[in-house]
Amino acid sequence: MTSKKIFADTVTFRQLANSDLNAVASVQLKSWRGTYAGVLPDEYLGVPMASDIERRWSSGLTPLDALWGAVDDAGTLLGFAAVRLGKAPYLDNLHVLEEARGSGMSYRLMAHVADAIIQIGARDLWLTVVDSNLRARAFYNRLGGREGEAKADEMFGNAVVSLPVYWSDLTELSKNARQVVSPLDGGEAGT
């Protein structure tokens, strides 16, 4: 990846397909290695994490998977959001590469996700976040997410404490995300 400054308004946001899943796995792996260093055991952050992420994406998308990405003019995937559709859509993943953080890209991805799932008739969205991921929690809070009660959880077999975050109004989520196009503190999600 080049060291040039990335601006969210020069990025294309599009629905992703099975052909994009190798790039999705790569973005998630890079994001998680940075985000979960010191949270998950060091020995997990290498080959075991790469294997788990590869296994997750190698099976392909199901009819319940909706995946959107932020792609630069060279076609490089800079970030993505994955939603498990259902009665209450679940934001399973939101990742932006380190070099794209601070550009507003995570906010634009969240606005895009909210708009897309409104179009399919959804009214709310939820996710879980590791309690020690303060950057992501602050990001979701700025978007109007309401945190639920923390509980013991697991991430690929590793014990963590997580909490749910809820949005009951996707129109409000989209509006909040569009109001913060260039975050002052550079805090973007890496969940």
PDB file of C-alpha atoms in Angstrom:
ATOM      1  CA  MET A   1       0.000   0.000   0.000  1.00  0.00           C
ATOM      2  CA  THR A   2       1.297   3.440  -0.831  1.00  0.00           C
ATOM      3  CA  SER A   3       1.883   6.088   1.810  1.00  0.00           C
ATOM      4  CA  LYS A   4      -0.229   8.704   0.019  1.00  0.00           C
ATOM      5  CA  LYS A   5      -3.031  10.332   2.001  1.00  0.00           C
ATOM      6  CA  ILE A   6      -6.362   8.575   1.563  1.00  0.00           C
ATOM      7  CA  PHE A   7      -9.539  10.643   1.434  1.00  0.00           C
ATOM      8  CA  ALA A   8     -12.919   8.963   1.880  1.00  0.00           C
ATOM      9  CA  ASP A   9     -14.494  11.119  -0.841  1.00  0.00           C
ATOM     10  CA  THR A  10     -12.102   9.645  -3.449  1.00  0.00           C
ATOM     11  CA  VAL A  11     -13.089   6.069  -2.589  1.00  0.00           C
ATOM     12  CA  THR A  12     -15.804   3.980  -4.236  1.00  0.00           C
ATOM     13  CA  PHE A  13     -18.228   2.130  -1.975  1.00  0.00           C
ATOM     14  CA  ARG A  14     -19.740  -1.012  -3.474  1.00  0.00           C
ATOM     15  CA  GLN A  15     -21.282  -4.344  -2.622  1.00  0.00           C
ATOM     16  CA  LEU A  16     -18.680  -7.089  -2.446  1.00  0.00           C
ATOM     17  CA  ALA A  17     -18.934 -10.615  -3.849  1.00  0.00           C
ATOM     18  CA  ASN A  18     -17.242 -13.982  -3.423  1.00  0.00           C
ATOM     19  CA  SER A  19     -14.477 -12.800  -5.764  1.00  0.00           C
ATOM     20  CA  ASP A  20     -13.540 -10.149  -3.153  1.00  0.00           C
ATOM     21  CA  LEU A  21     -13.223 -12.511  -0.193  1.00  0.00           C
ATOM     22  CA  ASN A  22      -9.419 -12.965  -0.345  1.00  0.00           C
ATOM     23  CA  ALA A  23      -9.043  -9.183  -0.044  1.00  0.00           C
ATOM     24  CA  VAL A  24     -11.657  -9.129   2.740  1.00  0.00           C
ATOM     25  CA  ALA A  25      -9.688 -11.750   4.691  1.00  0.00           C
ATOM     26  CA  SER A  26      -6.477  -9.763   4.233  1.00  0.00           C
ATOM     27  CA  VAL A  27      -8.053  -6.518   5.497  1.00  0.00           C
ATOM     28  CA  GLN A  28      -9.581  -8.287   8.498  1.00  0.00           C
ATOM     29  CA  LEU A  29      -6.304  -9.980   9.393  1.00  0.00           C
ATOM     30  CA  LYS A  30      -4.326  -6.723   9.260  1.00  0.00           C
ATOM     31  CA  SER A  31      -6.994  -4.905  11.250  1.00  0.00           C
ATOM     32  CA  TRP A  32      -7.303  -7.566  13.933  1.00  0.00           C
ATOM     33  CA  ARG A  33      -3.560  -7.931  14.392  1.00  0.00           C
ATOM     34  CA  GLY A  34      -3.387  -4.228  15.216  1.00  0.00           C
ATOM     35  CA  THR A  35      -6.602  -4.023  17.196  1.00  0.00           C
ATOM     36  CA  TYR A  36      -6.270  -7.178  19.294  1.00  0.00           C
ATOM     37  CA  ALA A  37      -2.542  -7.135  20.126  1.00  0.00           C
ATOM     38  CA  GLY A  38      -2.507  -7.285  23.918  1.00  0.00           C
ATOM     39  CA  VAL A  39      -6.143  -8.459  24.023  1.00  0.00           C
ATOM     40  CA  LEU A  40      -5.797 -11.904  22.461  1.00  0.00           C
ATOM     41  CA  PRO A  41      -2.803 -14.143  23.236  1.00  0.00           C
ATOM     42  CA  ASP A  42       0.296 -13.310  21.166  1.00  0.00           C
ATOM     43  CA  GLU A  43       0.552 -16.906  19.940  1.00  0.00           C
ATOM     44  CA  TYR A  44      -2.961 -16.611  18.478  1.00  0.00           C
ATOM     45  CA  LEU A  45      -2.169 -13.457  16.444  1.00  0.00           C
ATOM     46  CA  GLY A  46       0.005 -15.341  13.947  1.00  0.00           C
ATOM     47  CA  VAL A  47      -0.890 -18.485  12.013  1.00  0.00           C
ATOM     48  CA  PRO A  48      -3.928 -19.477  14.135  1.00  0.00           C
ATOM     49  CA  MET A  49      -5.663 -16.133  13.527  1.00  0.00           C
ATOM     50  CA  ALA A  50      -4.827 -16.209   9.824  1.00  0.00           C
ATOM     51  CA  SER A  51      -6.226 -19.752   9.576  1.00  0.00           C
ATOM     52  CA  ASP A  52      -9.452 -18.840  11.393  1.00  0.00           C
ATOM     53  CA  ILE A  53     -10.047 -15.768   9.238  1.00  0.00           C
ATOM     54  CA  GLU A  54      -9.245 -17.663   6.038  1.00  0.00           C
ATOM     55  CA  ARG A  55     -11.659 -20.426   7.073  1.00  0.00           C
ATOM     56  CA  ARG A  56     -14.403 -17.838   7.749  1.00  0.00           C
ATOM     57  CA  TRP A  57     -14.188 -16.282   4.295  1.00  0.00           C
ATOM     58  CA  SER A  58     -13.158 -19.293   2.169  1.00  0.00           C
ATOM     59  CA  SER A  59     -16.593 -20.888   2.474  1.00  0.00           C
ATOM     60  CA  GLY A  60     -18.151 -18.050   0.479  1.00  0.00           C
ATOM     61  CA  LEU A  61     -21.101 -15.801   1.109  1.00  0.00           C
ATOM     62  CA  THR A  62     -24.499 -17.165   2.078  1.00  0.00           C
ATOM     63  CA  PRO A  63     -27.869 -15.555   1.293  1.00  0.00           C
ATOM     64  CA  LEU A  64     -27.755 -14.043   4.806  1.00  0.00           C
ATOM     65  CA  ASP A  65     -24.388 -12.304   4.202  1.00  0.00           C
ATOM     66  CA  ALA A  66     -24.286  -8.720   2.953  1.00  0.00           C
ATOM     67  CA  LEU A  67     -20.844  -7.254   2.370  1.00  0.00           C
ATOM     68  CA  TRP A  68     -19.836  -3.722   1.342  1.00  0.00           C
ATOM     69  CA  GLY A  69     -16.382  -2.374   0.699  1.00  0.00           C
ATOM     70  CA  ALA A  70     -14.423   0.813   0.221  1.00  0.00           C
ATOM     71  CA  VAL A  71     -12.168   0.525  -2.832  1.00  0.00           C
ATOM     72  CA  ASP A  72      -9.542   2.999  -4.065  1.00  0.00           C
ATOM     73  CA  ASP A  73      -9.013   3.976  -7.715  1.00  0.00           C
ATOM     74  CA  ALA A  74      -6.490   1.124  -8.150  1.00  0.00           C
ATOM     75  CA  GLY A  75      -9.090  -1.415  -7.012  1.00  0.00           C
ATOM     76  CA  THR A  76      -7.509  -2.034  -3.592  1.00  0.00           C
ATOM     77  CA  LEU A  77      -9.931  -2.877  -0.794  1.00  0.00           C
ATOM     78  CA  LEU A  78      -9.298  -0.366   2.004  1.00  0.00           C
ATOM     79  CA  GLY A  79     -12.107  -1.413   4.317  1.00  0.00           C
ATOM     80  CA  PHE A  80     -15.302  -3.416   4.518  1.00  0.00           C
ATOM     81  CA  ALA A  81     -18.461  -3.984   6.521  1.00  0.00           C
ATOM     82  CA  ALA A  82     -20.161  -7.375   6.781  1.00  0.00           C
ATOM     83  CA  VAL A  83     -23.762  -7.755   7.951  1.00  0.00           C
ATOM     84  CA  ARG A  84     -25.602 -10.963   8.802  1.00  0.00           C
ATOM     85  CA  LEU A  85     -29.134 -10.335   7.619  1.00  0.00           C
ATOM     86  CA  GLY A  86     -32.135 -11.571   9.553  1.00  0.00           C
ATOM     87  CA  LYS A  87     -34.905 -10.240  11.756  1.00  0.00           C
ATOM     88  CA  ALA A  88     -32.385  -7.947  13.453  1.00  0.00           C
ATOM     89  CA  PRO A  89     -29.354  -7.430  11.143  1.00  0.00           C
ATOM     90  CA  TYR A  90     -26.019  -8.022  12.879  1.00  0.00           C
ATOM     91  CA  LEU A  91     -22.869  -6.073  11.943  1.00  0.00           C
ATOM     92  CA  ASP A  92     -20.413  -8.962  12.063  1.00  0.00           C
ATOM     93  CA  ASN A  93     -17.319  -7.071  10.891  1.00  0.00           C
ATOM     94  CA  LEU A  94     -16.205  -3.499  10.241  1.00  0.00           C
ATOM     95  CA  HIS A  95     -12.557  -3.049   9.312  1.00  0.00           C
ATOM     96  CA  VAL A  96     -10.519  -0.254   7.758  1.00  0.00           C
ATOM     97  CA  LEU A  97      -6.805  -0.544   7.012  1.00  0.00           C
ATOM     98  CA  GLU A  98      -4.530   1.472   9.289  1.00  0.00           C
ATOM     99  CA  GLU A  99      -3.437   3.760   6.439  1.00  0.00           C
ATOM    100  CA  ALA A 100      -7.080   4.704   5.774  1.00  0.00           C
ATOM    101  CA  ARG A 101      -7.989   5.478   9.389  1.00  0.00           C
ATOM    102  CA  GLY A 102      -8.745   9.102  10.099  1.00  0.00           C
ATOM    103  CA  SER A 103     -10.118   9.624   6.589  1.00  0.00           C
ATOM    104  CA  GLY A 104     -13.779   9.299   7.542  1.00  0.00           C
ATOM    105  CA  MET A 105     -14.011   5.995   5.684  1.00  0.00           C
ATOM    106  CA  SER A 106     -15.503   4.053   8.614  1.00  0.00           C
ATOM    107  CA  TYR A 107     -18.228   6.662   8.931  1.00  0.00           C
ATOM    108  CA  ARG A 108     -18.986   6.498   5.223  1.00  0.00           C
ATOM    109  CA  LEU A 109     -19.091   2.686   5.390  1.00  0.00           C
ATOM    110  CA  MET A 110     -21.564   2.828   8.291  1.00  0.00           C
ATOM    111  CA  ALA A 111     -23.769   5.316   6.400  1.00  0.00           C
ATOM    112  CA  HIS A 112     -23.650   3.062   3.339  1.00  0.00           C
ATOM    113  CA  VAL A 113     -24.570  -0.017   5.414  1.00  0.00           C
ATOM    114  CA  ALA A 114     -27.457   1.787   7.127  1.00  0.00           C
ATOM    115  CA  ASP A 115     -28.830   3.018   3.788  1.00  0.00           C
ATOM    116  CA  ALA A 116     -28.489  -0.418   2.152  1.00  0.00           C
ATOM    117  CA  ILE A 117     -30.232  -2.335   4.908  1.00  0.00           C
ATOM    118  CA  ILE A 118     -33.006   0.281   5.115  1.00  0.00           C
ATOM    119  CA  GLN A 119     -33.654  -0.492   1.439  1.00  0.00           C
ATOM    120  CA  ILE A 120     -34.248  -4.156   2.256  1.00  0.00           C
ATOM    121  CA  GLY A 121     -36.757  -3.235   4.968  1.00  0.00           C
ATOM    122  CA  ALA A 122     -34.638  -3.383   8.127  1.00  0.00           C
ATOM    123  CA  ARG A 123     -35.152  -0.835  10.893  1.00  0.00           C
ATOM    124  CA  ASP A 124     -32.382  -1.654  13.350  1.00  0.00           C
ATOM    125  CA  LEU A 125     -28.832  -2.983  13.610  1.00  0.00           C
ATOM    126  CA  TRP A 126     -26.673  -4.434  16.350  1.00  0.00           C
ATOM    127  CA  LEU A 127     -23.143  -5.716  16.916  1.00  0.00           C
ATOM    128  CA  THR A 128     -20.863  -6.912  19.664  1.00  0.00           C
ATOM    129  CA  VAL A 129     -17.594  -5.231  20.554  1.00  0.00           C
ATOM    130  CA  VAL A 130     -14.795  -6.330  22.884  1.00  0.00           C
ATOM    131  CA  ASP A 131     -15.019  -4.144  25.994  1.00  0.00           C
ATOM    132  CA  SER A 132     -11.324  -3.190  25.890  1.00  0.00           C
ATOM    133  CA  ASN A 133     -11.620  -1.918  22.287  1.00  0.00           C
ATOM    134  CA  LEU A 134     -12.134   1.657  23.457  1.00  0.00           C
ATOM    135  CA  ARG A 135     -11.501   3.172  20.024  1.00  0.00           C
ATOM    136  CA  ALA A 136     -14.332   1.160  18.454  1.00  0.00           C
ATOM    137  CA  ARG A 137     -16.646   1.794  21.401  1.00  0.00           C
ATOM    138  CA  ALA A 138     -16.092   5.560  21.104  1.00  0.00           C
ATOM    139  CA  PHE A 139     -16.724   5.341  17.343  1.00  0.00           C
ATOM    140  CA  TYR A 140     -20.029   3.513  17.830  1.00  0.00           C
ATOM    141  CA  ASN A 141     -21.007   5.942  20.571  1.00  0.00           C
ATOM    142  CA  ARG A 142     -20.428   8.900  18.215  1.00  0.00           C
ATOM    143  CA  LEU A 143     -22.815   7.188  15.815  1.00  0.00           C
ATOM    144  CA  GLY A 144     -25.537   6.984  18.464  1.00  0.00           C
ATOM    145  CA  GLY A 145     -25.097   3.307  19.335  1.00  0.00           C
ATOM    146  CA  ARG A 146     -26.459   2.231  22.722  1.00  0.00           C
ATOM    147  CA  GLU A 147     -24.282  -0.198  24.658  1.00  0.00           C
ATOM    148  CA  GLY A 148     -25.817  -3.158  26.447  1.00  0.00           C
ATOM    149  CA  GLU A 149     -24.498  -5.158  29.374  1.00  0.00           C
ATOM    150  CA  ALA A 150     -20.982  -6.616  29.160  1.00  0.00           C
ATOM    151  CA  LYS A 151     -20.666 -10.397  29.344  1.00  0.00           C
ATOM    152  CA  ALA A 152     -18.119 -13.177  28.995  1.00  0.00           C
ATOM    153  CA  ASP A 153     -17.724 -14.165  25.356  1.00  0.00           C
ATOM    154  CA  GLU A 154     -15.252 -15.883  23.069  1.00  0.00           C
ATOM    155  CA  MET A 155     -13.492 -14.891  19.881  1.00  0.00           C
ATOM    156  CA  PHE A 156     -12.226 -17.854  17.859  1.00  0.00           C
ATOM    157  CA  GLY A 157     -11.911 -19.878  21.064  1.00  0.00           C
ATOM    158  CA  ASN A 158     -10.238 -17.088  23.062  1.00  0.00           C
ATOM    159  CA  ALA A 159     -12.025 -15.712  26.142  1.00  0.00           C
ATOM    160  CA  VAL A 160     -12.985 -12.023  25.919  1.00  0.00           C
ATOM    161  CA  VAL A 161     -15.552  -9.731  27.488  1.00  0.00           C
ATOM    162  CA  SER A 162     -17.885  -8.138  24.979  1.00  0.00           C
ATOM    163  CA  LEU A 163     -20.955  -5.988  24.959  1.00  0.00           C
ATOM    164  CA  PRO A 164     -23.728  -5.464  22.455  1.00  0.00           C
ATOM    165  CA  VAL A 165     -24.272  -2.123  20.724  1.00  0.00           C
ATOM    166  CA  TYR A 166     -27.727  -1.316  19.290  1.00  0.00           C
ATOM    167  CA  TRP A 167     -29.235   1.144  16.837  1.00  0.00           C
ATOM    168  CA  SER A 168     -33.032   1.201  16.699  1.00  0.00           C
ATOM    169  CA  ASP A 169     -33.228   3.857  13.954  1.00  0.00           C
ATOM    170  CA  LEU A 170     -31.111   3.284  10.854  1.00  0.00           C
ATOM    171  CA  THR A 171     -32.097   6.633   9.360  1.00  0.00           C
ATOM    172  CA  GLU A 172     -30.589   8.308  12.426  1.00  0.00           C
ATOM    173  CA  LEU A 173     -27.464   6.120  12.150  1.00  0.00           C
ATOM    174  CA  SER A 174     -27.023   7.163   8.510  1.00  0.00           C
ATOM    175  CA  LYS A 175     -27.513  10.826   9.413  1.00  0.00           C
ATOM    176  CA  ASN A 176     -25.025  10.632  12.314  1.00  0.00           C
ATOM    177  CA  ALA A 177     -22.431   8.897  10.136  1.00  0.00           C
ATOM    178  CA  ARG A 178     -22.737  11.535   7.400  1.00  0.00           C
ATOM    179  CA  GLN A 179     -22.264  14.364   9.901  1.00  0.00           C
ATOM    180  CA  VAL A 180     -18.807  13.095  10.828  1.00  0.00           C
ATOM    181  CA  VAL A 181     -17.028  12.806   7.484  1.00  0.00           C
ATOM    182  CA  SER A 182     -13.646  14.012   8.760  1.00  0.00           C
ATOM    183  CA  PRO A 183     -13.218  13.009  12.415  1.00  0.00           C
ATOM    184  CA  LEU A 184     -11.202  15.452  14.494  1.00  0.00           C
ATOM    185  CA  ASP A 185      -9.545  12.792  16.603  1.00  0.00           C
ATOM    186  CA  GLY A 186      -8.835  10.296  13.822  1.00  0.00           C
ATOM    187  CA  GLY A 187     -10.626   7.593  15.797  1.00  0.00           C
ATOM    188  CA  GLU A 188     -11.974   4.952  13.443  1.00  0.00           C
ATOM    189  CA  ALA A 189     -13.179   1.459  14.127  1.00  0.00           C
ATOM    190  CA  GLY A 190     -11.072  -1.619  13.888  1.00  0.00           C
ATOM    191  CA  THR A 191     -13.411  -4.116  15.428  1.00  0.00           C
TER     192      THR A 191
END
